[in-house]
Amino acid sequence: MNDEGDLLQENTRDEGNETEASRMSKLRRTRKKVTKQHIFSTEVGEMDVSNSKDNTWEDTQIPTTPHLSSRMKHIKQEMAKNHLQFVRFEATDLHGVSRSKSIPAHFFQEKVIHGVCMPRGYLELIPNPKDDEVDHIRATCFNSDIVLMPELSTFRVLPWAERTARVICDTFTVTGEPLLTSPRYIAKRQLSQLQDSGFSLLSAFIYDFCIFAVPEIINSKTISFPASTLLNNHDQPFIQELVDGLYHTGANVESFSSSTRPGQMEICFLPEFGISSADNAFTLRTGVKEVARKYNYIASFFIETGFCNSGILSHSLWDVDGKKNMFCSSSGIEELTITGKKWLAGLLKHSAALSCLMAPAVSCRKRYSKESKDLKESVPTTWGYNDNSCAFNIKCHGEKGTRIENKLGSATANPYLVLAATVAAGLDGLQSSDGVLASPGDSTDLYPSKPSEIPLKLEDALVALEEDQCLRQALGETFIRYFVAMKKYDLENEETDAERNKFLEYFI
């Protein structure tokens, strides 16, 4: 296991590839581009974000009718074939939990064009604010509606819900601007930045979750009796139905297994390019709960002791065409390339702020201290080759090629925010002046400003997020304000038992 300083002592090798040098040059130019401003509605203006850096249309706009027609024909055939009665319009809230409205199937085409309205507070989750409590969020703005606009490529018949389909939605204000606090919008924007820089991301989530038998409640607080019999053959129908159902929703499971605790399972998705990996994780978070209930089980992303399960993002950087893994050395040596080292340096540099988004509850952060009783305020950010104990584990074996496992995350983190923040930190590492290769002949080492530490307290992680200018710019001032306000409210109003009960109820 290495700390951050070890990364910087490695001898960098000349990769001898002009395309990489030109890609780095393109990356630096891309980061300096002036993004096109769009006109805000009165609603957004009330949020005092007129000068924020995230006021851009980007590529997310409400689709026009001609754009819809090509997919609608296929969808209508699916609806008729499966005798569908209802379609769920789903969107993620800030926690990554699905919020949806279901509509009768015969209204689907109309709603595709005009969208489905939902109270804004359902997604942003901040208790009804007053001007003197949260001065940057106006109560009149918070109480407005937003519009769910479906991304038709995500339309799937749900195997675990009778005669029902779902479609994942992007969210807009009533005047047509993207909702700047939408985790999916933020992730798509970062992936667009990555593409503009000449790269693409191949990624997959690896989740742990627990399966509980029909619960017994002790003092209205404790859920007991994990379903350890899940390891036996006669309980295989549950996991088989879940895996098969995920496949039919477009989320391909590469493997599944029992994990370290009774009733604890691990599920690994097949790597995919773009936003699909986060969509797959989002689908699992709801699907596993629905299938579990059919078997009189309860699925939870919390362990019975109140700790969070892990949620790992395994990812690798590829060229924009998806043909070359930019982490793999052409020499065949099991070592990160210069590009890979710079990407990793960005993750290490921003690890404190990343941890706030990836372990967003007090109980999630207990994992960082390895359940140690030593009183520490932070722990070093570790990385290593093929070392599962590290925060960033570089795997160089297998048919997938070299990849980095970001293990800061818990299974309760929003997968879209995990994806977006990882890309933002990695991009900053690529464009950093420290260790940038000016030409293929350079062999500049990577030098850090200071070693990275992961705060153990959520309060300290929130401070790190607020002070991280790179992530503030990448994720947007509006999102950072909402997220920090939400977490501060949670901290001010939680007790240990109350938090545990809240998350068990909310995430089940």
mmCIF file of N, CA and C in Angstrom, residues 136 197 214:
data_model
loop_
_atom_site.group_PDB
_atom_site.id
_atom_site.type_symbol
_atom_site.label_atom_id
_atom_site.label_comp_id
_atom_site.label_asym_id
_atom_site.label_seq_id
_atom_site.Cartn_x
_atom_site.Cartn_y
_atom_site.Cartn_z
ATOM 1 N N HIS A 136 -29.728 31.736 0.559
ATOM 2 C CA HIS A 136 -29.516 31.671 -0.880
ATOM 3 C C HIS A 136 -30.604 30.879 -1.596
ATOM 4 N N SER A 197 -12.627 16.870 -24.414
ATOM 5 C CA SER A 197 -11.178 16.806 -24.171
ATOM 6 C C SER A 197 -10.519 15.638 -24.892
ATOM 7 N N VAL A 214 -38.118 -11.371 6.889
ATOM 8 C CA VAL A 214 -39.216 -10.570 7.415
ATOM 9 C C VAL A 214 -38.786 -10.026 8.768
#
